[in-house]
mmCIF file of C-alpha atoms and ligand atoms in Angstrom:
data_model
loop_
_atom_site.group_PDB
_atom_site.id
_atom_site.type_symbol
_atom_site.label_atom_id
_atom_site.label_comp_id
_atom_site.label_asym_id
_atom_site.label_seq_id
_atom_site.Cartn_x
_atom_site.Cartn_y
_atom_site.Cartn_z
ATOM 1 C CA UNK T 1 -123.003 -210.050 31.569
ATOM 2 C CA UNK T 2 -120.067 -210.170 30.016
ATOM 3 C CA UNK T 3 -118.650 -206.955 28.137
ATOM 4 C CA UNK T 4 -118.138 -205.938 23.920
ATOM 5 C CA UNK T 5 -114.130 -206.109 24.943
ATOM 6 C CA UNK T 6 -114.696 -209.561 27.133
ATOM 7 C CA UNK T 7 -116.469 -211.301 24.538
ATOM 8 C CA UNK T 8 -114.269 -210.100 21.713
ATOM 9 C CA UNK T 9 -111.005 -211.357 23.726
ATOM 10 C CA UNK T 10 -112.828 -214.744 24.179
ATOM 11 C CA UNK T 11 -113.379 -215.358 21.060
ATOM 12 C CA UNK T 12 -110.555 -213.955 19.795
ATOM 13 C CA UNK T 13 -108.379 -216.869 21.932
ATOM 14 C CA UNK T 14 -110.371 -219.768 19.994
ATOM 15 C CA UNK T 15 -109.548 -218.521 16.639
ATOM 16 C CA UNK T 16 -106.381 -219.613 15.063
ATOM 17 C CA UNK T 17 -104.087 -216.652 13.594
ATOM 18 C CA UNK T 18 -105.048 -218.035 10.076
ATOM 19 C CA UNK T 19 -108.738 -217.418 10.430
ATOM 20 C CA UNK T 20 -110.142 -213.804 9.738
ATOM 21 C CA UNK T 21 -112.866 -212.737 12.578
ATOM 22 C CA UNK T 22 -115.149 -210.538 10.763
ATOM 23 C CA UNK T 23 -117.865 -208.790 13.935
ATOM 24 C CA UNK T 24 -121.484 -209.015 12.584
ATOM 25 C CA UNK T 25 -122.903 -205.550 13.790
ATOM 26 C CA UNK T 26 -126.141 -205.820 12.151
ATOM 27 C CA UNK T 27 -128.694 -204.016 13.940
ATOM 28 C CA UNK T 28 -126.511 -203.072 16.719
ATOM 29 C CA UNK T 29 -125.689 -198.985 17.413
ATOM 30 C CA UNK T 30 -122.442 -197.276 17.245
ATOM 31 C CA UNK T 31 -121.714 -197.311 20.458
ATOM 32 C CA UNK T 32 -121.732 -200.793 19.906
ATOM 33 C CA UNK T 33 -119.125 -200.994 17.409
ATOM 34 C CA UNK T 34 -117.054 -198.092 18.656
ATOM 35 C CA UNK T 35 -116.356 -199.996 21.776
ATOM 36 C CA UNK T 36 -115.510 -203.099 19.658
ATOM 37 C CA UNK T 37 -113.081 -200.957 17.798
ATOM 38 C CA UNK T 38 -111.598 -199.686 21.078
ATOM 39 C CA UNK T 39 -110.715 -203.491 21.584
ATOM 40 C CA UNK T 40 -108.794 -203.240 18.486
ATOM 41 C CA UNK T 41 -111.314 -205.150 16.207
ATOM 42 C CA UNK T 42 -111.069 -202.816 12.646
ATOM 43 C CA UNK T 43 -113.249 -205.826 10.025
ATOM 44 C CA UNK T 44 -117.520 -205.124 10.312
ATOM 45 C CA UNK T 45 -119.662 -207.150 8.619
ATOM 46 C CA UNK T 46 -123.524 -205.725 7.835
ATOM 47 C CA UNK T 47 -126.114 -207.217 6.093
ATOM 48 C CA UNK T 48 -127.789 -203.665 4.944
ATOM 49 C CA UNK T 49 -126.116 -201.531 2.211
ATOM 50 C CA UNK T 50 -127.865 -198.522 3.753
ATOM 51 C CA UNK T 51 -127.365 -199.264 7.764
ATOM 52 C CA UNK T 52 -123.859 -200.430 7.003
ATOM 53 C CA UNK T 53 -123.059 -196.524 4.667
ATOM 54 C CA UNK T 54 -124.526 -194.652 7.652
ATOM 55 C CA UNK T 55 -121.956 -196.292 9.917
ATOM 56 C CA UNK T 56 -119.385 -195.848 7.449
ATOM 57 C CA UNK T 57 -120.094 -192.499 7.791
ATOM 58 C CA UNK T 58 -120.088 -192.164 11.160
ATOM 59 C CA UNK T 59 -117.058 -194.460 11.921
ATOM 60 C CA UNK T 60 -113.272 -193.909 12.009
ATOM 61 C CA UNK T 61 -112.204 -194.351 8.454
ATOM 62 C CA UNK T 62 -109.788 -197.692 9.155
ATOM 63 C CA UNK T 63 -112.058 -199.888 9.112
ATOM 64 C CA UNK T 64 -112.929 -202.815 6.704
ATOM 65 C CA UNK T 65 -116.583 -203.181 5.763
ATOM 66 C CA UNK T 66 -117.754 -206.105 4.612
ATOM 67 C CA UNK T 67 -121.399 -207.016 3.057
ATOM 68 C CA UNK T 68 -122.462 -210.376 4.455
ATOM 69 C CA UNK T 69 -126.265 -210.408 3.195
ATOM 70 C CA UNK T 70 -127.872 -210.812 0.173
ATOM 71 C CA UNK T 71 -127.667 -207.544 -2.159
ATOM 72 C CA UNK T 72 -130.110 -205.990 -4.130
ATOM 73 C CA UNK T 73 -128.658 -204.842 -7.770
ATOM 74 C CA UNK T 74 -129.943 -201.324 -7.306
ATOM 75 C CA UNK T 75 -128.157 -200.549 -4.322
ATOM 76 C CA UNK T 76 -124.755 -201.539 -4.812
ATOM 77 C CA UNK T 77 -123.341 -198.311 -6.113
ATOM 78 C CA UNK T 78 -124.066 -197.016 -2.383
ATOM 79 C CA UNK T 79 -121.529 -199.015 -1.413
ATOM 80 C CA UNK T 80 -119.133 -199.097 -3.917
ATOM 81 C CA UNK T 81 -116.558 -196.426 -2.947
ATOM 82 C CA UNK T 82 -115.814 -197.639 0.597
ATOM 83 C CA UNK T 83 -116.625 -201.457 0.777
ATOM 84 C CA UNK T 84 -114.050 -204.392 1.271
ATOM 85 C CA UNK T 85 -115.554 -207.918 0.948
ATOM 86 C CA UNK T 86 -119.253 -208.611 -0.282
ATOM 87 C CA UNK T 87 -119.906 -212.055 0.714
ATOM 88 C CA UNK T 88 -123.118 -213.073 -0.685
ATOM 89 C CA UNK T 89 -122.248 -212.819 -4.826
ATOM 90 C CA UNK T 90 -124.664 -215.236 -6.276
ATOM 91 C CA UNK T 91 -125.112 -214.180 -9.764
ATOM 92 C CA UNK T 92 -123.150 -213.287 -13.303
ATOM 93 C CA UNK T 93 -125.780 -210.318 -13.032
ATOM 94 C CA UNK T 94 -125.179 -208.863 -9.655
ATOM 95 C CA UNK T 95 -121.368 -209.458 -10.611
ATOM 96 C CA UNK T 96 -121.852 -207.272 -13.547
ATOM 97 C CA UNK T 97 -122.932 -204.548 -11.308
ATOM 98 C CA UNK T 98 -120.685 -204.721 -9.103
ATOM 99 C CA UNK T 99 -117.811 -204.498 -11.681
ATOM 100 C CA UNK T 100 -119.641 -201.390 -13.539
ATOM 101 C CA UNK T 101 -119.801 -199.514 -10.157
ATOM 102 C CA UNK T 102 -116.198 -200.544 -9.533
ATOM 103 C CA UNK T 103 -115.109 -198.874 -12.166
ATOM 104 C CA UNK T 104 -116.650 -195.793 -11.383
ATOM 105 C CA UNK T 105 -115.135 -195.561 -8.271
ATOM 106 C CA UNK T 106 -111.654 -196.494 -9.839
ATOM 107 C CA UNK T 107 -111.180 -199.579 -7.743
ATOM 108 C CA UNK T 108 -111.250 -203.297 -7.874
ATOM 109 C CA UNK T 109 -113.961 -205.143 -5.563
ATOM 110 C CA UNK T 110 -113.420 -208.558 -3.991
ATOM 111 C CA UNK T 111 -116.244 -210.170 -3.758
ATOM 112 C CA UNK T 112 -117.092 -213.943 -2.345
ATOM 113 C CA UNK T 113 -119.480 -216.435 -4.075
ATOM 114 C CA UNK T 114 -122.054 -217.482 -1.981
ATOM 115 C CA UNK T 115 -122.635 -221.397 -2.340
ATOM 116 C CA UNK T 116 -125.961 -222.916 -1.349
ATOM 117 C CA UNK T 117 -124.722 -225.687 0.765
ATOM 118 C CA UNK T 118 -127.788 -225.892 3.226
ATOM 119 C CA UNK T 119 -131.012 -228.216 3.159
ATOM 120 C CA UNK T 120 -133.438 -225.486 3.707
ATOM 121 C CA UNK T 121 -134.817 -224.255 -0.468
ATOM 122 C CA UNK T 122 -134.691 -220.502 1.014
ATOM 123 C CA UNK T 123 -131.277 -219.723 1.420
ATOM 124 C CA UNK T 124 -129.477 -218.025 -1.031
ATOM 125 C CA UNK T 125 -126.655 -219.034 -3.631
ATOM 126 C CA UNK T 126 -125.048 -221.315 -6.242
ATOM 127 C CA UNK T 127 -125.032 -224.892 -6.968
ATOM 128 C CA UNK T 128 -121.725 -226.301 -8.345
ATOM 129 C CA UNK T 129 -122.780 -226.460 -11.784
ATOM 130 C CA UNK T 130 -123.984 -222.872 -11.622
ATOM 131 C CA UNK T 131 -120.657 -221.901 -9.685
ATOM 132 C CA UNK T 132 -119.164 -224.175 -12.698
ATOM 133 C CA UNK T 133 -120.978 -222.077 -15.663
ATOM 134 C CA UNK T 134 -120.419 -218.698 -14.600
ATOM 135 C CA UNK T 135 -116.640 -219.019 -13.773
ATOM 136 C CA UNK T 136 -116.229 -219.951 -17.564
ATOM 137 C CA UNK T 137 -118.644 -217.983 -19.492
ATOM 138 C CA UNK T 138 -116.749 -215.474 -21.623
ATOM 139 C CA UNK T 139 -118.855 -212.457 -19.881
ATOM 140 C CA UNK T 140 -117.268 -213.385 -16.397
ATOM 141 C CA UNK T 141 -113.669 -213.281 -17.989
ATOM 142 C CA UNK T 142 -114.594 -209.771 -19.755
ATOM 143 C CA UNK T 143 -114.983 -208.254 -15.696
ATOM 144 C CA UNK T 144 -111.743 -206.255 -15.149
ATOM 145 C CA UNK T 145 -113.188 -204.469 -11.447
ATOM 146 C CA UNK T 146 -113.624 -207.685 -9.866
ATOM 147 C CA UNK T 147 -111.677 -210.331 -8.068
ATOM 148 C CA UNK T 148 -113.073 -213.450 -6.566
ATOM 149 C CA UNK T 149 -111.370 -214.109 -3.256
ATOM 150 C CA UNK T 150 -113.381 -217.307 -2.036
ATOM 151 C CA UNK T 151 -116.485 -219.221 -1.388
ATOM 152 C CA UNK T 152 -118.956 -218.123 1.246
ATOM 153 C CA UNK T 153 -121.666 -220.272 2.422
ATOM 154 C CA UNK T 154 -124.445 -221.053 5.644
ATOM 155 C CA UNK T 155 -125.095 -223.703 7.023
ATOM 156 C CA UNK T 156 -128.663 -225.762 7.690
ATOM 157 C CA UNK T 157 -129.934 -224.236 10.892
ATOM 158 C CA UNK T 158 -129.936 -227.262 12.425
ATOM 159 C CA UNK T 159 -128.865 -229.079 16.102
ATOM 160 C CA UNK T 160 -127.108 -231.944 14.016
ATOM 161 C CA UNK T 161 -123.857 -231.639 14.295
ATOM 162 C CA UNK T 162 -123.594 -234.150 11.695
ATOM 163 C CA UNK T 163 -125.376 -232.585 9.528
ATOM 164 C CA UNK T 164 -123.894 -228.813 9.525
ATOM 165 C CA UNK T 165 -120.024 -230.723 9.290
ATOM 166 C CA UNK T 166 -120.922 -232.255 6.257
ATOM 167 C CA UNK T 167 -122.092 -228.814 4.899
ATOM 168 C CA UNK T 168 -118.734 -227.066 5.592
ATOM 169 C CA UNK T 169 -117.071 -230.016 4.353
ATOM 170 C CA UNK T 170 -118.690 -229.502 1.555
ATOM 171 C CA UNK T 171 -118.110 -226.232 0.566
ATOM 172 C CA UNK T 172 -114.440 -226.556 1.774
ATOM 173 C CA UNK T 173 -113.797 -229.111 -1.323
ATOM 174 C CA UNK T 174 -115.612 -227.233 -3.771
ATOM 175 C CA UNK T 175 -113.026 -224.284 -2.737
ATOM 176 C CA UNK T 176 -110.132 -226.825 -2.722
ATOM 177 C CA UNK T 177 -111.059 -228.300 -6.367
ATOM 178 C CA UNK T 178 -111.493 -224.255 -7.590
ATOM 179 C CA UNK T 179 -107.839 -223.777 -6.107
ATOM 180 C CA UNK T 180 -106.240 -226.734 -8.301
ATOM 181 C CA UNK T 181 -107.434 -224.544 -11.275
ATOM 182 C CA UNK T 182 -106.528 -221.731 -12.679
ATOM 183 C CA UNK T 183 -109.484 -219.181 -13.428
ATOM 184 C CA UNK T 184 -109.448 -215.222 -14.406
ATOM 185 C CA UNK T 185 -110.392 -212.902 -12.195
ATOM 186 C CA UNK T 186 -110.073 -215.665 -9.260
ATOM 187 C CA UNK T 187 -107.022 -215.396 -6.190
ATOM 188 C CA UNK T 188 -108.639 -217.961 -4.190
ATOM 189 C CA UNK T 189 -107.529 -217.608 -0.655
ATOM 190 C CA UNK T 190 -110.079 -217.334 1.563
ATOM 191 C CA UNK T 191 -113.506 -219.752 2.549
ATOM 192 C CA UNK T 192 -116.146 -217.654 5.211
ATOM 193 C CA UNK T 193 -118.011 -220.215 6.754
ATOM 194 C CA UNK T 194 -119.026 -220.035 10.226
ATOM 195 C CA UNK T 195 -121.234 -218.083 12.758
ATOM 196 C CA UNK T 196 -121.627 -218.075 16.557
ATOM 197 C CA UNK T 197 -123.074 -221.274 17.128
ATOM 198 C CA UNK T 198 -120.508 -222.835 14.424
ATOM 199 C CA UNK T 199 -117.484 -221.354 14.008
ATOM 200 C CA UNK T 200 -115.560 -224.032 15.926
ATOM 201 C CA UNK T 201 -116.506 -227.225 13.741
ATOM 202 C CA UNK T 202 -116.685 -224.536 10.444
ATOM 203 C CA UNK T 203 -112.739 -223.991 11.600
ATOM 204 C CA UNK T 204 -112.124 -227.936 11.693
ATOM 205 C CA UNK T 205 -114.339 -228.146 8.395
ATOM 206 C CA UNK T 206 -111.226 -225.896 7.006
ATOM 207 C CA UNK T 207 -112.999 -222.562 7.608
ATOM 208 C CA UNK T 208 -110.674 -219.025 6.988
ATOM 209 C CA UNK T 209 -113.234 -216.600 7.533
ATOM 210 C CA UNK T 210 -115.926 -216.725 10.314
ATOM 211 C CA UNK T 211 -118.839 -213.838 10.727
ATOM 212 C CA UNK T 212 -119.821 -213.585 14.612
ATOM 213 C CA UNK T 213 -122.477 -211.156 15.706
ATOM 214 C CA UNK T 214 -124.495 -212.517 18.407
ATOM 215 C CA UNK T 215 -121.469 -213.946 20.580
ATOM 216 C CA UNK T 216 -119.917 -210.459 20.912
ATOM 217 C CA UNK T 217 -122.740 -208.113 20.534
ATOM 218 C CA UNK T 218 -125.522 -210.269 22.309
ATOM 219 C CA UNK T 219 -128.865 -210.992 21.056
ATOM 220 C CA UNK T 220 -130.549 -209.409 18.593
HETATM 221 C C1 PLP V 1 -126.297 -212.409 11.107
HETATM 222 C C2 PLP V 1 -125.321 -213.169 10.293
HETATM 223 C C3 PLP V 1 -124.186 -213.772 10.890
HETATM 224 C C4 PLP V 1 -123.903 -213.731 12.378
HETATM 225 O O1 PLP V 1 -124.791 -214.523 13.077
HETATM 226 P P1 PLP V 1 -124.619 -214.793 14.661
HETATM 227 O O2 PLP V 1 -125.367 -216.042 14.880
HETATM 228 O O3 PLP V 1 -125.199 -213.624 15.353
HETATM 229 O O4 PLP V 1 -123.164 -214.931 14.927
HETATM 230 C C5 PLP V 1 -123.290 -214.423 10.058
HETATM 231 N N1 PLP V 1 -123.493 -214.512 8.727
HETATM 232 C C6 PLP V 1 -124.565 -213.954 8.135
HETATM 233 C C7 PLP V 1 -124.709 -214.086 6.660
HETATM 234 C C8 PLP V 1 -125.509 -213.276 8.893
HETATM 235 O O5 PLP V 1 -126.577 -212.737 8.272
#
């Protein structure tokens, strides 16, 4: 079996200089991570406010943390003085939040919208006229804490090839049509699409961001 540092250079030589690799550590100990950041990797992803605060914690303070799963309201201040991305922003509400505990903490979040893009009714995020209504309501341009830096979406967990490449495809114009307009609190640079058994057709699909765990930590 191939080691953290083998996988992590493997991957690392399929990824174009443009795209971001974020490590999905979910689950996986310390140790774990510590030997990823040995290899030089410094971007986490979690999908647990508290499991990714206890390895902030723990962990050399250089390192970007970034929320990849779906956050509950009542938690994000936990995470509000350290964290870099959240990925999975799917409501004016949660936004809200995030933006009060912002300016607590004196900072301005950047946070991802998380676009439902998948066939499957249980996975989380907005339609385009959702995405659509929230970017113009005047309670979205009153946020000062927060800046949108992208689109984030998941694809149908599905062999089809077909299938998933139409997803990112997707997603990729909705980004591209938010880009040719100007919105508040928006500097649009960056779409995370993409996980270990995808992030090669999500990077043809136009993908800037991908979010590997499994590849380079092994099963969970
Ligand atoms: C777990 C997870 C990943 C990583 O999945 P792998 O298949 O292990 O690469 C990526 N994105 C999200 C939102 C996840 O929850």
């Amino acid at each position: 079996m191939n080691s953290i540092k083998q996988n992590l250079v493997q991957i690392k030589s399929t990824i174009p200089e443009h795209v971001t690799l974020v490590a999905v550590s979910k689950t996986k100990p310390v140790t774990d991570l510590m030997e990823a950041y040995e290899a030089g990797q410094r971007i986490f992803g979690e999908n647990k406010i508290q499991e990714m605060t206890d390895k902030w914690e723990e962990m050399p303070k250089d390192i970007q943390w970034h929320m990849i799963g779906h956050v509950q309201t009542n938690k994000v201040k936990f995470m509000a003085p350290f964290v870099s991305l959240i990925h999975g922003v799917d409501s004016l509400k949660l936004l809200q939040e995030i933006d009060k505990q912002a300016l607590k903490n004196n900072r301005v979040i950047d946070c991802l919208l998380q676009i439902h893009i998948a066939e499957e009714e249980t996975k989380f995020g907005l339609d385009e006229k959702e995405l659509a209504l929230l970017l113009a309501s005047e309670d979205f341009h009153n946020l000062k804490n927060i800046q949108i830096l992208g689109l984030m979406g998941m694809a149908t967990f599905t062999e089809n090839q077909n299938q998933i490449k139409k997803e990112f495809t997707h997603l990729k114009s909705i980004f591209d049509s938010l880009q040719a307009t100007k919105t508040v609190n928006c500097n649009l640079n960056t779409v995370s699409m993409g996980m270990s058994g995808d992030y090669q057709l999500a990077i043809e699909c136009g993908s800037t961001m991908v979010r590997i765990g499994s590849s380079i930590f092994g099963g969970r």
